[in-house]
């Protein structure tokens, strides 16, 4: 399958600082990327969907000013957690999908980023 | 509302025994269905997927799943579990690419 690389794998930051997480599709062009958040021992919750070159669509309850998503190219999307607080500590996972016209294509997942805010 | 339900939070099986993990979905139309496996601290690995056609789907690592429309189910099975199969398993469904995940089933394997 296609490869999605997420960086960094883990990060520790101080409260009040911002952290950027990168999601790259290495061998395909990702027209759409998804960002998920996973709380300990819980399932993945979709945070936002981003299409290359347009603004991300956020799920209800997700603060778009806090979780900034940029999808400037067909191979890179970034999630920036601004003014991070301990409650933002979580496992963030991205997935990337290329889509043929009118056909659903599966999404491939990155390995995830463990964010710890202290 | 669309939903994916995994009724079992935690299952323990003996190595070599058979396994079935349950997944039920609720969608207006036939969804695309997936099973993923997640090891601790890792991302998700796709085990298998169902888009259409044959309702019995073969995946990697000896897993299979059967789509049963009448029961709105997509249960994951493996005839003989290995210790390395211990992980968290997620069923997911979607119709437009963004996936709705079940809460996951943690599989423990005892010697």
PDB file of C-alpha atoms in Angstrom, chain B:
ATOM      1  CA  UNK B   1     -26.902   8.910  12.220  1.00  0.00           C
ATOM      2  CA  UNK B   2     -24.069   6.871  10.830  1.00  0.00           C
ATOM      3  CA  UNK B   3     -22.275   4.769  13.382  1.00  0.00           C
ATOM      4  CA  UNK B   4     -19.928   1.868  13.834  1.00  0.00           C
ATOM      5  CA  UNK B   5     -20.220  -0.250  16.946  1.00  0.00           C
ATOM      6  CA  UNK B   6     -17.795  -2.741  18.392  1.00  0.00           C
ATOM      7  CA  UNK B   7     -19.640  -4.411  21.269  1.00  0.00           C
ATOM      8  CA  UNK B   8     -16.609  -6.034  22.851  1.00  0.00           C
ATOM      9  CA  UNK B   9     -14.103  -3.802  24.621  1.00  0.00           C
ATOM     10  CA  UNK B  10     -11.659  -6.548  25.506  1.00  0.00           C
ATOM     11  CA  UNK B  11     -11.323 -10.145  24.391  1.00  0.00           C
ATOM     12  CA  UNK B  12      -8.850 -12.753  25.559  1.00  0.00           C
ATOM     13  CA  UNK B  13      -8.191 -15.884  23.564  1.00  0.00           C
ATOM     14  CA  UNK B  14      -5.678 -18.675  23.836  1.00  0.00           C
ATOM     15  CA  UNK B  15      -2.934 -18.911  21.272  1.00  0.00           C
ATOM     16  CA  UNK B  16      -4.048 -21.206  18.492  1.00  0.00           C
ATOM     17  CA  UNK B  17      -7.716 -20.667  19.177  1.00  0.00           C
ATOM     18  CA  UNK B  18     -10.084 -19.094  16.712  1.00  0.00           C
ATOM     19  CA  UNK B  19     -11.084 -15.465  16.919  1.00  0.00           C
ATOM     20  CA  UNK B  20     -14.100 -13.405  15.972  1.00  0.00           C
ATOM     21  CA  UNK B  21     -14.321  -9.685  16.612  1.00  0.00           C
ATOM     22  CA  UNK B  22     -17.715  -8.142  16.150  1.00  0.00           C
ATOM     23  CA  UNK B  23     -18.571  -4.983  14.274  1.00  0.00           C
ATOM     24  CA  UNK B  24     -21.988  -3.543  13.496  1.00  0.00           C
ATOM     25  CA  UNK B  25     -22.672  -0.554  11.350  1.00  0.00           C
ATOM     26  CA  UNK B  26     -25.533   1.806  10.827  1.00  0.00           C
ATOM     27  CA  UNK B  27     -25.630   3.564   7.480  1.00  0.00           C
ATOM     28  CA  UNK B  28     -28.240   4.681   5.026  1.00  0.00           C
ATOM     29  CA  UNK B  29     -26.542   2.906   2.163  1.00  0.00           C
ATOM     30  CA  UNK B  30     -23.943   0.168   2.032  1.00  0.00           C
ATOM     31  CA  UNK B  31     -20.824   1.716   3.448  1.00  0.00           C
ATOM     32  CA  UNK B  32     -17.250   0.982   2.722  1.00  0.00           C
ATOM     33  CA  UNK B  33     -15.976  -1.034   5.670  1.00  0.00           C
ATOM     34  CA  UNK B  34     -12.504  -1.548   7.045  1.00  0.00           C
ATOM     35  CA  UNK B  35     -10.660  -3.319   9.789  1.00  0.00           C
ATOM     36  CA  UNK B  36      -7.489  -1.787  11.179  1.00  0.00           C
ATOM     37  CA  UNK B  37      -5.026  -3.014  13.765  1.00  0.00           C
ATOM     38  CA  UNK B  38      -3.076  -0.762  16.095  1.00  0.00           C
ATOM     39  CA  UNK B  39      -0.126  -1.798  18.230  1.00  0.00           C
ATOM     40  CA  UNK B  40       0.619   0.307  21.326  1.00  0.00           C
ATOM     41  CA  UNK B  41       1.886   3.763  20.405  1.00  0.00           C
ATOM     42  CA  UNK B  42       1.660   3.024  16.710  1.00  0.00           C
ATOM     43  CA  UNK B  43      -0.482   4.136  13.840  1.00  0.00           C
ATOM     44  CA  UNK B  44      -3.072   2.030  12.109  1.00  0.00           C
ATOM     45  CA  UNK B  45      -2.441  -0.792   9.726  1.00  0.00           C
ATOM     46  CA  UNK B  46      -5.143  -1.842   7.312  1.00  0.00           C
ATOM     47  CA  UNK B  47      -6.074  -5.504   7.642  1.00  0.00           C
ATOM     48  CA  UNK B  48      -8.800  -5.659   5.024  1.00  0.00           C
ATOM     49  CA  UNK B  49     -11.542  -3.689   3.382  1.00  0.00           C
ATOM     50  CA  UNK B  50     -14.922  -4.196   1.777  1.00  0.00           C
ATOM     51  CA  UNK B  51     -16.159  -1.995  -1.007  1.00  0.00           C
ATOM     52  CA  UNK B  52     -18.532  -4.233  -2.953  1.00  0.00           C
ATOM     53  CA  UNK B  53     -18.750  -7.668  -4.515  1.00  0.00           C
ATOM     54  CA  UNK B  54     -17.824 -10.826  -2.666  1.00  0.00           C
ATOM     55  CA  UNK B  55     -19.012 -10.502   0.910  1.00  0.00           C
ATOM     56  CA  UNK B  56     -16.176 -12.609   2.293  1.00  0.00           C
ATOM     57  CA  UNK B  57     -13.022 -10.548   2.277  1.00  0.00           C
ATOM     58  CA  UNK B  58      -9.531 -11.880   2.779  1.00  0.00           C
ATOM     59  CA  UNK B  59      -6.922  -9.695   4.419  1.00  0.00           C
ATOM     60  CA  UNK B  60      -3.372  -9.772   5.596  1.00  0.00           C
ATOM     61  CA  UNK B  61      -1.981 -11.891   8.430  1.00  0.00           C
ATOM     62  CA  UNK B  62      -4.600 -14.585   7.892  1.00  0.00           C
ATOM     63  CA  UNK B  63      -7.590 -12.408   8.764  1.00  0.00           C
ATOM     64  CA  UNK B  64     -10.908 -12.425   6.974  1.00  0.00           C
ATOM     65  CA  UNK B  65     -14.190 -10.629   7.433  1.00  0.00           C
ATOM     66  CA  UNK B  66     -17.700 -11.250   6.203  1.00  0.00           C
ATOM     67  CA  UNK B  67     -20.143  -8.534   5.280  1.00  0.00           C
ATOM     68  CA  UNK B  68     -23.701  -9.468   6.228  1.00  0.00           C
ATOM     69  CA  UNK B  69     -26.191  -6.886   5.138  1.00  0.00           C
ATOM     70  CA  UNK B  70     -29.113  -8.573   6.926  1.00  0.00           C
ATOM     71  CA  UNK B  71     -27.288  -8.272  10.224  1.00  0.00           C
ATOM     72  CA  UNK B  72     -25.505  -4.991   9.485  1.00  0.00           C
ATOM     73  CA  UNK B  73     -22.325  -6.712  10.533  1.00  0.00           C
ATOM     74  CA  UNK B  74     -18.750  -6.963   9.366  1.00  0.00           C
ATOM     75  CA  UNK B  75     -17.106  -9.350  11.793  1.00  0.00           C
ATOM     76  CA  UNK B  76     -13.399 -10.064  11.701  1.00  0.00           C
ATOM     77  CA  UNK B  77     -12.218 -13.652  11.998  1.00  0.00           C
ATOM     78  CA  UNK B  78      -9.032 -15.614  12.218  1.00  0.00           C
ATOM     79  CA  UNK B  79      -8.924 -19.415  12.509  1.00  0.00           C
ATOM     80  CA  UNK B  80      -5.814 -19.596  14.675  1.00  0.00           C
ATOM     81  CA  UNK B  81      -4.538 -16.684  16.724  1.00  0.00           C
ATOM     82  CA  UNK B  82      -0.830 -16.022  17.235  1.00  0.00           C
ATOM     83  CA  UNK B  83       0.670 -14.207  20.203  1.00  0.00           C
ATOM     84  CA  UNK B  84       1.743 -11.414  17.851  1.00  0.00           C
ATOM     85  CA  UNK B  85      -1.917 -10.689  17.086  1.00  0.00           C
ATOM     86  CA  UNK B  86      -2.341  -9.071  20.495  1.00  0.00           C
ATOM     87  CA  UNK B  87      -3.278  -5.461  19.709  1.00  0.00           C
ATOM     88  CA  UNK B  88      -6.197  -3.075  19.421  1.00  0.00           C
ATOM     89  CA  UNK B  89      -8.548  -3.664  16.512  1.00  0.00           C
ATOM     90  CA  UNK B  90     -10.728  -0.998  15.007  1.00  0.00           C
ATOM     91  CA  UNK B  91     -13.628  -1.391  12.657  1.00  0.00           C
ATOM     92  CA  UNK B  92     -14.350   1.639  10.524  1.00  0.00           C
ATOM     93  CA  UNK B  93     -16.841   2.660   7.933  1.00  0.00           C
ATOM     94  CA  UNK B  94     -17.193   5.530   5.534  1.00  0.00           C
ATOM     95  CA  UNK B  95     -18.904   6.646   2.408  1.00  0.00           C
ATOM     96  CA  UNK B  96     -16.891   9.648   1.388  1.00  0.00           C
ATOM     97  CA  UNK B  97     -13.429   8.851   2.609  1.00  0.00           C
ATOM     98  CA  UNK B  98     -13.596  10.227   6.096  1.00  0.00           C
ATOM     99  CA  UNK B  99     -13.995   7.265   8.385  1.00  0.00           C
ATOM    100  CA  UNK B 100     -16.118   6.670  11.431  1.00  0.00           C
ATOM    101  CA  UNK B 101     -14.355   4.372  13.835  1.00  0.00           C
ATOM    102  CA  UNK B 102     -15.707   1.967  16.368  1.00  0.00           C
ATOM    103  CA  UNK B 103     -14.349   2.251  19.883  1.00  0.00           C
ATOM    104  CA  UNK B 104     -11.997  -0.629  19.324  1.00  0.00           C
ATOM    105  CA  UNK B 105     -11.551  -4.093  20.751  1.00  0.00           C
ATOM    106  CA  UNK B 106      -8.433  -4.948  22.641  1.00  0.00           C
ATOM    107  CA  UNK B 107      -7.238  -8.459  21.948  1.00  0.00           C
ATOM    108  CA  UNK B 108      -5.119 -10.276  24.486  1.00  0.00           C
ATOM    109  CA  UNK B 109      -3.576 -13.639  23.666  1.00  0.00           C
ATOM    110  CA  UNK B 110      -2.692 -16.058  26.420  1.00  0.00           C
ATOM    111  CA  UNK B 111      -0.141 -18.834  25.991  1.00  0.00           C
TER     112      UNK B 111
END
